[in-house]
Short mmCIF file of C-alpha atoms in Angstrom, two decimals:
data_model
loop_
_atom_site.label_atom_id
_atom_site.label_comp_id
_atom_site.label_asym_id
_atom_site.label_seq_id
_atom_site.Cartn_x
_atom_site.Cartn_y
_atom_site.Cartn_z
CA UNK A 1117 52.35 27.99 -1.64
CA UNK A 1118 54.77 26.97 -4.50
CA UNK A 1119 53.23 26.40 -7.84
CA UNK A 1120 53.88 22.81 -9.18
CA UNK A 1121 56.51 21.62 -11.51
CA UNK A 1122 55.88 21.10 -15.11
CA UNK A 1123 56.13 17.08 -13.54
CA UNK A 1124 54.29 18.02 -10.70
CA UNK A 1125 51.49 18.41 -13.19
CA UNK A 1126 52.51 15.98 -15.56
CA UNK A 1127 51.91 13.05 -13.48
CA UNK A 1128 49.66 14.76 -11.61
CA UNK A 1129 47.05 15.11 -14.74
CA UNK A 1130 48.93 11.59 -16.03
CA UNK A 1131 46.83 9.62 -13.12
CA UNK A 1132 44.07 11.14 -13.47
CA UNK A 1133 44.18 10.51 -17.02
CA UNK A 1134 44.55 7.15 -16.79
CA UNK A 1135 42.71 6.40 -13.92
CA UNK A 1136 38.77 7.82 -15.53
CA UNK A 1137 39.27 7.82 -19.34
CA UNK A 1138 41.88 4.74 -19.92
CA UNK A 1139 40.35 3.23 -16.54
CA UNK A 1140 36.94 4.40 -16.73
CA UNK A 1141 37.01 4.72 -12.82
CA UNK A 1142 35.89 7.43 -12.38
CA UNK A 1143 33.39 9.43 -14.10
CA UNK A 1144 34.43 13.13 -13.37
CA UNK A 1145 37.43 14.50 -11.76
CA UNK A 1146 36.35 17.53 -11.33
CA UNK A 1147 36.18 15.91 -7.55
CA UNK A 1148 39.80 16.05 -6.62
CA UNK A 1149 42.52 17.52 -5.53
CA UNK A 1150 44.99 16.37 -3.43
CA UNK A 1151 44.32 15.55 -0.95
CA UNK A 1152 42.09 13.53 -2.18
CA UNK A 1153 43.20 9.43 -1.22
CA UNK A 1154 44.30 7.92 -4.16
CA UNK A 1155 42.06 4.80 -1.76
CA UNK A 1156 38.90 5.02 -1.15
CA UNK A 1157 36.99 8.06 -0.76
CA UNK A 1158 39.59 9.99 -3.19
CA UNK A 1159 40.37 7.96 -6.51
CA UNK A 1160 38.47 4.88 -5.76
CA UNK A 1161 41.64 2.83 -5.99
CA UNK A 1162 41.47 -1.15 -5.42
CA UNK A 1163 44.90 -3.74 -5.41
CA UNK A 1164 44.24 -4.13 -8.63
CA UNK A 1165 43.48 -0.91 -10.04
CA UNK A 1166 46.20 0.36 -7.85
CA UNK A 1167 49.27 -2.60 -9.77
CA UNK A 1168 47.37 -1.57 -13.23
CA UNK A 1169 48.71 2.39 -12.60
CA UNK A 1170 51.26 2.12 -10.76
CA UNK A 1171 53.26 0.22 -13.33
CA UNK A 1172 51.67 2.73 -16.21
CA UNK A 1173 53.41 5.13 -13.40
CA UNK A 1174 56.78 3.09 -13.44
CA UNK A 1175 57.01 2.60 -18.31
CA UNK A 1176 56.07 6.80 -18.66
CA UNK A 1177 57.97 8.39 -15.86
CA UNK A 1178 60.77 5.92 -15.70
CA UNK A 1179 60.84 5.12 -12.14
CA UNK A 1180 60.54 2.44 -10.27
CA UNK A 1181 58.24 1.30 -8.33
CA UNK A 1182 58.78 -1.95 -5.99
CA UNK A 1183 56.07 -4.54 -5.67
CA UNK A 1184 56.53 -3.43 -1.46
CA UNK A 1185 55.88 0.03 -2.06
CA UNK A 1186 52.66 -0.47 -4.49
CA UNK A 1187 49.98 -0.16 -0.56
CA UNK A 1188 51.76 1.52 0.92
CA UNK A 1189 52.03 4.36 -1.83
CA UNK A 1190 48.17 3.71 -2.12
CA UNK A 1191 47.19 4.99 1.45
CA UNK A 1192 49.17 8.70 0.60
CA UNK A 1193 46.60 11.18 -1.47
CA UNK A 1194 46.85 13.07 -4.34
CA UNK A 1195 49.31 14.59 -3.57
CA UNK A 1196 51.53 12.58 -1.93
CA UNK A 1197 51.70 10.72 -4.55
CA UNK A 1198 53.04 12.52 -6.47
CA UNK A 1199 56.06 14.13 -4.02
CA UNK A 1200 56.62 10.74 -3.51
CA UNK A 1201 57.33 10.48 -7.80
CA UNK A 1202 59.34 13.25 -8.12
CA UNK A 1203 61.45 12.78 -4.82
CA UNK A 1204 61.68 8.97 -6.34
CA UNK A 1205 64.18 10.22 -9.55
CA UNK A 1206 60.09 10.33 -12.05
CA UNK A 1207 61.02 12.17 -15.66
CA UNK A 1208 59.16 13.88 -17.70
#
């Protein structure tokens, strides 16, 4: 297993902080891992929450996410979402 990069750690922390503190959707992130779903059973983001998170990720990490991709991002795990944002050229 490779160690996460600083950018990967920053994205992961941003997602967890945004969902738990800014959006008040999770009371605790202690149980969330890279294998946790972004949608049901993990972060439990509904479609509106996923759109809000996506907009915040685009702004914070300067990575374009077309509206047509939002649903597929919601079907990913947290680790998959982080990897996808890095793949798309996210910048710290």
